[in-house]
XYZ file of C-alpha atoms in Angstrom:
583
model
C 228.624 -132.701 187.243
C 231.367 -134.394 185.272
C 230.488 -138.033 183.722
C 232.216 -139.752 186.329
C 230.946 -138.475 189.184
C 227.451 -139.124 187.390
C 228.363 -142.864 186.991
C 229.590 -143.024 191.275
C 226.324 -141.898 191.766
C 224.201 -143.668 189.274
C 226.234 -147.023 190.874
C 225.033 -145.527 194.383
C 221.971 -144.878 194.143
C 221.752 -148.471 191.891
C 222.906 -150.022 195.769
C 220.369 -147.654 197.828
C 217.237 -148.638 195.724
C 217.922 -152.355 196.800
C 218.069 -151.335 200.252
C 214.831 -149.206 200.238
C 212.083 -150.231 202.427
C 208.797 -151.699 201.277
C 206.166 -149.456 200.147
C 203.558 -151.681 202.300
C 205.656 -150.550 205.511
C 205.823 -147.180 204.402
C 202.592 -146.089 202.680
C 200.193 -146.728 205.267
C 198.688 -143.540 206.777
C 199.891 -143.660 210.489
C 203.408 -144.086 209.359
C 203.233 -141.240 206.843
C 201.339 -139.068 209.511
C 205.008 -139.687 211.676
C 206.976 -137.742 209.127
C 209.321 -135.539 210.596
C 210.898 -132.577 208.682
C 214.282 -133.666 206.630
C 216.763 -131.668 204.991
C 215.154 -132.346 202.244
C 211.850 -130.262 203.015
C 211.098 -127.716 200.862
C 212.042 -125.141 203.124
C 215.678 -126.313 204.051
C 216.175 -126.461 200.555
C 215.359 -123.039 199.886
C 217.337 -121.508 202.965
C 220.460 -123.650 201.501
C 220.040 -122.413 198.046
C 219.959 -118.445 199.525
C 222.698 -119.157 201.145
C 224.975 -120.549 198.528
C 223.951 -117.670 196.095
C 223.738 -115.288 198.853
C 220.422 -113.270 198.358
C 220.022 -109.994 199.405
C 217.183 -108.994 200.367
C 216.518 -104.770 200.798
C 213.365 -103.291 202.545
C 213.069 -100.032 199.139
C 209.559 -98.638 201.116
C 208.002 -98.497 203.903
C 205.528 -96.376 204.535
C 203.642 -97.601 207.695
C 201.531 -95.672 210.155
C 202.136 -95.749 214.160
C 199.850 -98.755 213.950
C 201.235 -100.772 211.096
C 198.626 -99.671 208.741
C 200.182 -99.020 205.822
C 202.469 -100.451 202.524
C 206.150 -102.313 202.324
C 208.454 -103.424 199.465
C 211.006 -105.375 200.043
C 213.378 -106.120 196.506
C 215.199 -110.111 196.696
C 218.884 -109.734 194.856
C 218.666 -113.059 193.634
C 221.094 -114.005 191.579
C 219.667 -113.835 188.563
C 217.261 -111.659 188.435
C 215.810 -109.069 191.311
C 212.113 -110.263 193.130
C 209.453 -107.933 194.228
C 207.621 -108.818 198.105
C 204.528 -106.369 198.481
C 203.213 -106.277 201.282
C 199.701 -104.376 202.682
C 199.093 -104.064 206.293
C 195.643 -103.581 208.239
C 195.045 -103.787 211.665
C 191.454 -105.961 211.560
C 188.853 -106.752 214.372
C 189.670 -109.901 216.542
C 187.115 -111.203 215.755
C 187.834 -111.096 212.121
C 190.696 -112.905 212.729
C 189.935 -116.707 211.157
C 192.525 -119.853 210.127
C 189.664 -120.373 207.337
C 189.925 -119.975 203.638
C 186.633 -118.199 203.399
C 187.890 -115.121 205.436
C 186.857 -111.610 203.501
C 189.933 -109.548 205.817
C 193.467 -110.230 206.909
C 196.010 -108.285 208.897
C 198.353 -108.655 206.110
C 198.328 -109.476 201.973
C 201.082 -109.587 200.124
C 203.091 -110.736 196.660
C 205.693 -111.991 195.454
C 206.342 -110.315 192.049
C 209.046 -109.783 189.179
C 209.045 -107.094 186.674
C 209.329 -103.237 187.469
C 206.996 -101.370 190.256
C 205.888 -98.964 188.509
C 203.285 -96.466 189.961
C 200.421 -97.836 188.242
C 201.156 -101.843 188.927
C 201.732 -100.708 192.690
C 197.935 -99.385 192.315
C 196.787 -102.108 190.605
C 197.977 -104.600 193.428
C 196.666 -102.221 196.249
C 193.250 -103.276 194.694
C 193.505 -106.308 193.624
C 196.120 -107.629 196.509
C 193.735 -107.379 199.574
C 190.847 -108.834 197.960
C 192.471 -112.196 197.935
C 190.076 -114.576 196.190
C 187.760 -111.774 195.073
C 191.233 -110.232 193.113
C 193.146 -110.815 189.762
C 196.978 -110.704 189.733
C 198.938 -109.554 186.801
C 200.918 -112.086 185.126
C 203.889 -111.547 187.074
C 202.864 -112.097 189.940
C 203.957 -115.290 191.089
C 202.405 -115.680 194.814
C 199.652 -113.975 196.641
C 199.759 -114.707 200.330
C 197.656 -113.473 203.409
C 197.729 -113.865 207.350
C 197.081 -112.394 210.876
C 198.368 -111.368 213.809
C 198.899 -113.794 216.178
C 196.666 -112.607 219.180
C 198.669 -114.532 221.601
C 202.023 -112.933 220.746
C 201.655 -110.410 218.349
C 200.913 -107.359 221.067
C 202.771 -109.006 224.216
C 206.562 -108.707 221.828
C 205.071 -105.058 221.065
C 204.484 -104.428 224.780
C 208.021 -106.051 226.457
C 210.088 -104.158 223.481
C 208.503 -100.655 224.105
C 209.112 -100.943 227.666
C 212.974 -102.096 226.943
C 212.349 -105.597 227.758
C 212.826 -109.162 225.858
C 209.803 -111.344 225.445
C 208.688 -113.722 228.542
C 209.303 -116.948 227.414
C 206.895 -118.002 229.897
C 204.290 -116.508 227.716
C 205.841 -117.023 224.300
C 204.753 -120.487 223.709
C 206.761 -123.161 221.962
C 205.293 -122.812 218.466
C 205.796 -119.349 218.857
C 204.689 -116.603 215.450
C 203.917 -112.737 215.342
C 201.760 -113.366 211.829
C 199.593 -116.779 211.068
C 199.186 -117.309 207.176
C 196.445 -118.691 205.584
C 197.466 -119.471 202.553
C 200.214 -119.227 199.841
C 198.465 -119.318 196.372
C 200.448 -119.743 193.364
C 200.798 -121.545 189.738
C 198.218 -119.526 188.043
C 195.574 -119.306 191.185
C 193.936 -115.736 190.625
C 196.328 -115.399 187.388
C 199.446 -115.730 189.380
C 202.026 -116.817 186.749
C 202.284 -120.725 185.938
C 205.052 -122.803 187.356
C 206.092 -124.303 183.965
C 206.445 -120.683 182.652
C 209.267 -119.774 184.817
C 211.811 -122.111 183.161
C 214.254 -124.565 185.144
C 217.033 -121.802 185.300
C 214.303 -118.912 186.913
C 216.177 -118.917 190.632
C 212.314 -120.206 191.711
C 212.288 -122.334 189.125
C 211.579 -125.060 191.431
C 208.782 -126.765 193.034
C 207.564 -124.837 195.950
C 210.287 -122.526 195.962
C 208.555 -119.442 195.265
C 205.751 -120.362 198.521
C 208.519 -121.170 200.622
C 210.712 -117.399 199.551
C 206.745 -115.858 200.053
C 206.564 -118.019 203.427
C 210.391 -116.467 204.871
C 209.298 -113.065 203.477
C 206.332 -112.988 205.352
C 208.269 -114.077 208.244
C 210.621 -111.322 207.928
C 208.274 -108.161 207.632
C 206.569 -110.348 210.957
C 209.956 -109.280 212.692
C 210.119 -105.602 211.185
C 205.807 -105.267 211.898
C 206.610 -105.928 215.302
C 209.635 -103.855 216.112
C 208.027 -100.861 214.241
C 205.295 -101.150 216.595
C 207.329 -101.163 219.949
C 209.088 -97.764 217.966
C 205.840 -96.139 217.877
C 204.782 -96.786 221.422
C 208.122 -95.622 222.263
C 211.113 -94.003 220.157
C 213.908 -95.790 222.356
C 212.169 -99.439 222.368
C 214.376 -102.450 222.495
C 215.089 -104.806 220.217
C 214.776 -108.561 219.933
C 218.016 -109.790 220.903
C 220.142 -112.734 219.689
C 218.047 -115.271 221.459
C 214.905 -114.126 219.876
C 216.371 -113.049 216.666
C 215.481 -116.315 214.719
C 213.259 -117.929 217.421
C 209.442 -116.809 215.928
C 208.448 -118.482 212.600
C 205.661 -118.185 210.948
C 202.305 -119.691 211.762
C 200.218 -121.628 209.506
C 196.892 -123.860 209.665
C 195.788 -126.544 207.300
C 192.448 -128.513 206.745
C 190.870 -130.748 204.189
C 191.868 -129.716 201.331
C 195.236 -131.398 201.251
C 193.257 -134.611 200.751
C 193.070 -134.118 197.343
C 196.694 -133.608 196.760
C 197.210 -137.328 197.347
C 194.320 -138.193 195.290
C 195.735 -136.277 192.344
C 199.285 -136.404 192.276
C 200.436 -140.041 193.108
C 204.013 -139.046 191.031
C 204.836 -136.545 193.098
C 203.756 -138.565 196.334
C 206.282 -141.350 195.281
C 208.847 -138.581 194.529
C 208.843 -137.265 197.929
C 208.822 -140.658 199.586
C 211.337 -141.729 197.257
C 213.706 -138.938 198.710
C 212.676 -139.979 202.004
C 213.300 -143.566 201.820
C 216.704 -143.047 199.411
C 217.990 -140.828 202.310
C 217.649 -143.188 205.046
C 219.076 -145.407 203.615
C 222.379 -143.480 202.355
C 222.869 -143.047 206.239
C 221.987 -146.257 207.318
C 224.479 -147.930 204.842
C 227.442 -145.669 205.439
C 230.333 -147.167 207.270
C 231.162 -145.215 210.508
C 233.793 -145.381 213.430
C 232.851 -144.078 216.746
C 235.272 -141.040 216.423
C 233.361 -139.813 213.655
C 232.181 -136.352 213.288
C 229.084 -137.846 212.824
C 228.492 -139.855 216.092
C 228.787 -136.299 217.641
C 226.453 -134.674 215.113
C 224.227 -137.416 216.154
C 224.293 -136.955 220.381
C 224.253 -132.876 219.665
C 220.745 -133.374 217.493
C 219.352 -135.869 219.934
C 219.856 -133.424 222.847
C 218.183 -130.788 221.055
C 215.574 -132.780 219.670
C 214.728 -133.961 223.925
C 214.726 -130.705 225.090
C 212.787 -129.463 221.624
C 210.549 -131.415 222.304
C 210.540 -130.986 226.441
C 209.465 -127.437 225.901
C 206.094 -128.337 223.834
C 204.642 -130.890 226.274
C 202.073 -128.807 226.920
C 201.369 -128.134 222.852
C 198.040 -130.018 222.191
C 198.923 -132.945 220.094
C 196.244 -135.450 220.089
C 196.169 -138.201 218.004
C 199.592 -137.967 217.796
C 201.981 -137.832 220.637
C 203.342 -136.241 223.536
C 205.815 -134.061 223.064
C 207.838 -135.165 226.294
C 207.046 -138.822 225.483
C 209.123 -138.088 222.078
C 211.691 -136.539 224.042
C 211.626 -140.292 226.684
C 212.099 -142.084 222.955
C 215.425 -139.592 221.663
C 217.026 -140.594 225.416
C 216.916 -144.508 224.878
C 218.256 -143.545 221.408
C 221.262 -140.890 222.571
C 222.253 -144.478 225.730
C 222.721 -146.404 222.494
C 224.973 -143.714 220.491
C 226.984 -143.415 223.761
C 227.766 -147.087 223.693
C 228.362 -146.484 220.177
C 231.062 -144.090 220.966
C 232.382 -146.320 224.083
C 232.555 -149.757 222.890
C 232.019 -150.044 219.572
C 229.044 -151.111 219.913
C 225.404 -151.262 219.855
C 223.477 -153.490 222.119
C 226.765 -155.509 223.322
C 227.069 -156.203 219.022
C 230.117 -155.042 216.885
C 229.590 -153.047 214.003
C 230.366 -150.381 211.137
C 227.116 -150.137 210.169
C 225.860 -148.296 213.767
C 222.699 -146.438 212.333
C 221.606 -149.394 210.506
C 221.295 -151.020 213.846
C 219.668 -147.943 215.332
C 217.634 -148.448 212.575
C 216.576 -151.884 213.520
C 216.028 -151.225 217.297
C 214.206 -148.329 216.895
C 211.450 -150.923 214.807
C 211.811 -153.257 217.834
C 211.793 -150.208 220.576
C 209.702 -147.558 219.450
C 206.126 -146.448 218.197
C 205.829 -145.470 214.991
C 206.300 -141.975 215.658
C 209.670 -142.086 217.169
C 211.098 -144.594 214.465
C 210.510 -141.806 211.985
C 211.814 -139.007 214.228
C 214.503 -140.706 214.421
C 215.172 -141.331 210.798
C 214.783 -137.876 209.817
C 218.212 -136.994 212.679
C 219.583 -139.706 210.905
C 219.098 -138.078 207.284
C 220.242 -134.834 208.520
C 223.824 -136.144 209.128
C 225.095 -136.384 205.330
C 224.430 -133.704 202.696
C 226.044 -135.866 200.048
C 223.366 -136.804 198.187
C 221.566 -133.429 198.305
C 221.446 -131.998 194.694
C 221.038 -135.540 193.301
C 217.680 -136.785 195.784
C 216.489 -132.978 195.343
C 216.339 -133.406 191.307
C 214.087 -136.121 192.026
C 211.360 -133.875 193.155
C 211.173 -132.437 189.853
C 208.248 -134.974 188.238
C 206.628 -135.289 184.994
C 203.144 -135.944 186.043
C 200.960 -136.791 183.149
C 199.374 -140.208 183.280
C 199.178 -142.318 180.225
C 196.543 -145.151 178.983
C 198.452 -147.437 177.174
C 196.061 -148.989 174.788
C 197.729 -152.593 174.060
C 198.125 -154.063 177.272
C 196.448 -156.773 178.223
C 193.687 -157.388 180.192
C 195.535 -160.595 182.244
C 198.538 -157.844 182.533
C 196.428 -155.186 183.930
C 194.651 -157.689 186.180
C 198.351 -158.710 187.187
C 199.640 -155.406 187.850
C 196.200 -154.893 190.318
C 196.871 -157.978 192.318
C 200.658 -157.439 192.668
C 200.744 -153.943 193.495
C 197.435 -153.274 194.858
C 196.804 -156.196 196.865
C 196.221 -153.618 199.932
C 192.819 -152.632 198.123
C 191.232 -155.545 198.128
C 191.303 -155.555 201.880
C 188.597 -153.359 202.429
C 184.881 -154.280 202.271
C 182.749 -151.697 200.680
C 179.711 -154.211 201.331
C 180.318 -152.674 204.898
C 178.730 -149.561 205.336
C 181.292 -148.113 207.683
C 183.735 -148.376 204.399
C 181.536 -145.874 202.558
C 180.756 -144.106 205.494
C 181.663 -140.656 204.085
C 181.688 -139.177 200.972
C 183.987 -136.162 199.377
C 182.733 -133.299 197.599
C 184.201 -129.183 196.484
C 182.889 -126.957 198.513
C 181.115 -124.047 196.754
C 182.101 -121.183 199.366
C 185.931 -122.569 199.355
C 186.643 -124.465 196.752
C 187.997 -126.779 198.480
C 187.629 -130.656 199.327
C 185.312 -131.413 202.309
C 183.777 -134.851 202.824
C 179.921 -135.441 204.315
C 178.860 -138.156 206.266
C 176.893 -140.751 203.178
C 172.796 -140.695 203.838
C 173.165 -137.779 206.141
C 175.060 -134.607 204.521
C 173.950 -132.509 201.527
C 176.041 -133.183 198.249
C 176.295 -136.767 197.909
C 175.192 -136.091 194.497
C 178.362 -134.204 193.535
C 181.128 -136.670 195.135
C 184.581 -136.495 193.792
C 186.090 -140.082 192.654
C 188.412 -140.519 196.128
C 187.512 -143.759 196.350
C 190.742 -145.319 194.579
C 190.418 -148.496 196.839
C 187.134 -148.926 195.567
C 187.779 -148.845 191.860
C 190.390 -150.733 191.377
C 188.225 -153.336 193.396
C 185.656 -152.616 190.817
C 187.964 -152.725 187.642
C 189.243 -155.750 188.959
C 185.584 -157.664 189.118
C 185.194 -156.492 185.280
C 188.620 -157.474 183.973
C 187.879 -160.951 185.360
C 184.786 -161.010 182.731
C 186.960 -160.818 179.625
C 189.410 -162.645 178.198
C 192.899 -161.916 179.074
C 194.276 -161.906 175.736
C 192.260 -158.625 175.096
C 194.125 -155.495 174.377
C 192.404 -152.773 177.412
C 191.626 -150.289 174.482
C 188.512 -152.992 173.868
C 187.724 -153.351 177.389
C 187.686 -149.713 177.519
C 185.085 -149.562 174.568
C 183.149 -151.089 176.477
C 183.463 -150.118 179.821
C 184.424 -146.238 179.716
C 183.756 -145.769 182.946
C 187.167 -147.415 184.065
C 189.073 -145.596 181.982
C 190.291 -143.110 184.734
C 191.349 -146.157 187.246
C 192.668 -148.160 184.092
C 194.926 -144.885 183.133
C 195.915 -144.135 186.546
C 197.590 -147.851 187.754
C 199.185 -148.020 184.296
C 200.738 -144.583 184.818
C 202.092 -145.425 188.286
C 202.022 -149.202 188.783
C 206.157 -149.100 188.570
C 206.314 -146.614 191.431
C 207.105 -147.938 194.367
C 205.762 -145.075 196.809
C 202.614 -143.627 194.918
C 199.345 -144.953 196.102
C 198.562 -144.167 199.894
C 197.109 -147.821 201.817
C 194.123 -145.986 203.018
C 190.531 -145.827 201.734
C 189.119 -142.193 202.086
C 186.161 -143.258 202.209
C 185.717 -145.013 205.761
C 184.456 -144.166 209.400
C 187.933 -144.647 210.686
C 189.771 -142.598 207.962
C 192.216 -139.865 209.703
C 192.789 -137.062 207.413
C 195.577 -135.412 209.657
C 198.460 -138.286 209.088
C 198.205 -137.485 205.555
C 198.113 -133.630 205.988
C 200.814 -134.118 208.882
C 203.105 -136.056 205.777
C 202.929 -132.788 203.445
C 203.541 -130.437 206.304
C 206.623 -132.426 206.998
C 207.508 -132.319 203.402
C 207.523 -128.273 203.480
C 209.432 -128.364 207.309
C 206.651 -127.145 209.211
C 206.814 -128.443 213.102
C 204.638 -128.113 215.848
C 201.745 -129.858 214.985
C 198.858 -128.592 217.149
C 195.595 -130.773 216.041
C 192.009 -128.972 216.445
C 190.269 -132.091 215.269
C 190.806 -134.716 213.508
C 190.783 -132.847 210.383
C 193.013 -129.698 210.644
C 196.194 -128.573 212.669
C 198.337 -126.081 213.695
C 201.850 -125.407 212.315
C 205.232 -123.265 212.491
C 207.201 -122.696 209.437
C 210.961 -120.675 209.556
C 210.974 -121.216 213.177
C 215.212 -120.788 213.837
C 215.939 -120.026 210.654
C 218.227 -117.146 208.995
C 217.096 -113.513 208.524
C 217.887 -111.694 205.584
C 220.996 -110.038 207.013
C 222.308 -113.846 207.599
C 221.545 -114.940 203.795
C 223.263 -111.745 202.533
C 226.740 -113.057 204.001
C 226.368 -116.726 203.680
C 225.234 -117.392 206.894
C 223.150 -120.530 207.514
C 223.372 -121.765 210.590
C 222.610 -124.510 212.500
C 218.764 -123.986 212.562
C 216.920 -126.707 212.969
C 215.219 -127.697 216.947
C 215.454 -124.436 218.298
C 215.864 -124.025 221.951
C 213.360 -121.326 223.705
C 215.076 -118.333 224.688
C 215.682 -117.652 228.440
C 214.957 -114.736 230.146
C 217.249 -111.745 230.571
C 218.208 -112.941 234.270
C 218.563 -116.484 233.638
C 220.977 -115.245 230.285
C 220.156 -115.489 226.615
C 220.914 -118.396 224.622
């Protein structure tokens, strides 16, 4: 980027942070928990990047039984440099088949590798692959990965193809996937390589890129599993056709142990917010006429989005809601666009700012859920700012104690910017009601109910709320003219809090409103907040501490990426059947 365009958008983004909303609006739990996908989420990012640089992506083995027992290879032209996907199929019992993380056997394992196959690495990883947490990856390996069949889809797309038929969209459901994953490890889990050791110019050298390449893989050999399958059940099986083509993603299932990602990395919570918030409010400051190519972007998305969303009524969502009564909020949205385009106008008023009054009748008009829907259609509609929000997301996360501060500073900084934790009372039992400890089978966060549960003994420090409540009472005992590396003599025990709101107290979007720790605590909005971060939809809650997802669904296959072809992915419509005509 030349040095002027870096000073237009250093004088930009200078007007955008002034127009950002405040963290106290936007950090509270239920809002985050209406996130919506963006074209910032990890996985739009990735697709974008393939297509620019125009991947290729060759299936070099498969040697697969009539079944879909067997091995596959598929090689990524990057590039750069040439990626590895290795991938080990099993047919297991059903009732083997589990969403949880302490599963012993999976339909499919697979990694994502660099470096050469050679016979004796492609033995090593048909050990160690399948074995999952009980294996040991080579140090190029840079993501293991492991799913099922989906039981509801998986063998009815095998059926319809070998008898030369489509799949019935009245049985394909909305969030529709041929292979759940479990889980994407990466970043050294099992010895998988480290992030930092792949370099900022490794084509995966950024966050989440390599899980999300791992994720579309997987999604691809779902597709060639599937059609494989039909083949051996019948030589002249059908194909999926253009309508299904991109339609199945790739399912997914989270739980509790996101919890501790916003516990543990408040940087990179403010970086994605920051994107979030910077985004919105590029489109709702841009000047617009209502002949603009965007006014029409705008009506297209919202009558996708409705009829999106008019398909999954049926899709279990509770807490959150209704798919069709999303769809009733996107129609009092498009009336108001179409006045846009009449008159002028929004609401009878003049005005060149249109989404910024959209904006500000959508707070009036709608729940919290369609106010953020609605800002993500709005993000989608400029790509200007892409490579200069999407650096943001690159975060240097270590958190510093800086020694000569004051204690009257400190105490200033806590009742300035954390003036939403003194509203809880942990005299209250229901405030403490629960407590958060690793669990020794997963090794992963669960919380216990406090006085009841085993493991109280070994709870994690979640309870941010409460400590800065507590550092607070104890920085009131000294004088303020102390330097905190005194305090800190003398009161260790505050040295984590201490560190942590001097490492983050200048960022805006890093500390979550919520205490963890009470009866009425909902872990899904904050899991819902990542999944929207990595542009995973359909949100199916099982409780109110996991849910499932889709990932990929719509997107490009490999043989689009190879020419440049992106497409126009996002809100897929269903298929219709071969009679009614294919979409």
């Amino acid at each position: 980027m030349m040095l002027k365009e870096k000073t237009q958008y250093k004088r930009r983004m200078d007007v955008l942070c002034d127009l950002l909303r405040n963290p106290e609006e936007v950090m509270y739990p239920e809002r985050l928990g209406a996130a919506r996908p963006t074209r910032h989420s990890f996985s739009r990012s990735l697709i974008r990047y393939m297509v620019r640089h125009r991947w290729r992506v060759e299936r070099v083995a498969w040697q697969l039984d009539a079944e879909g027992r067997g091995k596959a290879i598929y090689t990524v032209r990057t590039h750069e440099r040439p990626l590895h996907f290795v991938v080990f199929s099993d047919v297991i019992p059903e009732e083997e088949r589990t969403d949880r993380v302490i599963a012993n056997a999976w339909d499919v394992t697979a990694v994502l590798c660099e470096g050469d196959l050679g016979p004796e690495r492609l033995e090593d990883m048909r050990r160690e692959v399948p074995r999952q947490e009980g294996g040991r990856a080579d140090p190029r390996s840079l993501v293991w990965t492991r799913g099922n069949r989906s039981s509801r889809f998986f063998d009815h797309v095998v059926e319809r193809l070998a008898a030369g038929k489509q799949p019935d969209p009245e049985v394909v459901g909305g969030s529709a996937y041929m292979l759940r994953s479990t889980a994407f490890y990466a970043n050294g889990k099992f010895g998988t390589a480290p992030f930092h050791a792949l370099g900022p110019d490794h084509p995966l050298g950024v966050s989440y890129r390599a899980q999300m390449l791992a994720a579309w893989l997987f999604r691809e050999f779902s597709y060639d599993l599937v059609e494989h399958c039909a083949r051996a059940c019948n030589p002249n099986a059908s194909r999926l056709e253009e309508g299904w083509r991109r339609y199945f993603g790739i399912g997914n299932a989270t739980g509790l142990g996101m919890i501790a990602f916003f516990i543990n990395h408040p940087k990179i919570i403010n970086a994605w917010c920051m994107v979030r918030e910077l985004a919105l409010a590029n489109a709702t400051d841009t000047i617009v006429g209502p002949a603009d190519p965007e006014v029409r972007r705008l009506l297209e998305l919202l009558d996708r989005c409705s009829r999106f969303f008019r398909e999954r009524d049926t899709l279990s969502t509770k807490p959150f809601k209704r798919q069709g009564e999303l769809a009733v909020q996107l129609d009092a949205a498009k009336r108001l666009t179409e006045e846009f385009t009449e008159h002028g106008t929004m609401q009878g008023q003049k005005t060149k700012r249109p989404w910024d009054l959209l904006r500000r009748w959508a707070t009036r008009e709608l729940d919290v859920e369609g106010q953020e829907l609605l800002h993500s259609l709005l993000i989608e509609l400029y790509d200007d700012l892409d490579g200069v929000l999407e650096e943001l997301l690159e975060v240097d996360e270590s958190m510093v104690t800086s020694p000569q501060m004051s204690v009257g500073e400190l105490r200033t900084i806590l009742e300035r910017d954390y003036a939403w934790a003194f509203e809880f009372d942990f005299e209250d039992p229901k405030s403490t009601h629960y407590f958060w400890y690793i669990s020794a089978n997963s090794e992963e966060p669960r919380k216990g109910v406090r006085g009841t549960d085993p493991g109280e003994e070994h709870e994690q420090p979640y309870d941010i709320a409460r400590q800065v409540q507590m550092l607070h009472e104890d920085l009131k005992k000294v004088p303020d003219d102390d330097p905190i590396a005194v305090f800190l003599l003398s009161h260790p025990w505050h040295r984590g809090i201490a560190e942590r709101v001097q490492s983050v107290h200048d960022l805006p979007y890093a500390e979550v409103r919520a205490n963890y720790l009470a009866v009425d605590f909902v872990p899904l909005y904050l899991q819902k907040f990542k999944l929207a971060m990595y542009g995973m939809e359909n949100y199916s809650p099982k409780s109110l501490d996991w849910l499932r997802v889709t990932l990929f669904q719509g997107a490009p296959r490999a043989a689009d990426v190879a020419v440049g072809i992106e497409g126009d992915w996002i809100f897929p419509p269903k298929p219709r059947s071969r009679e009614e005509g294919t979409c």
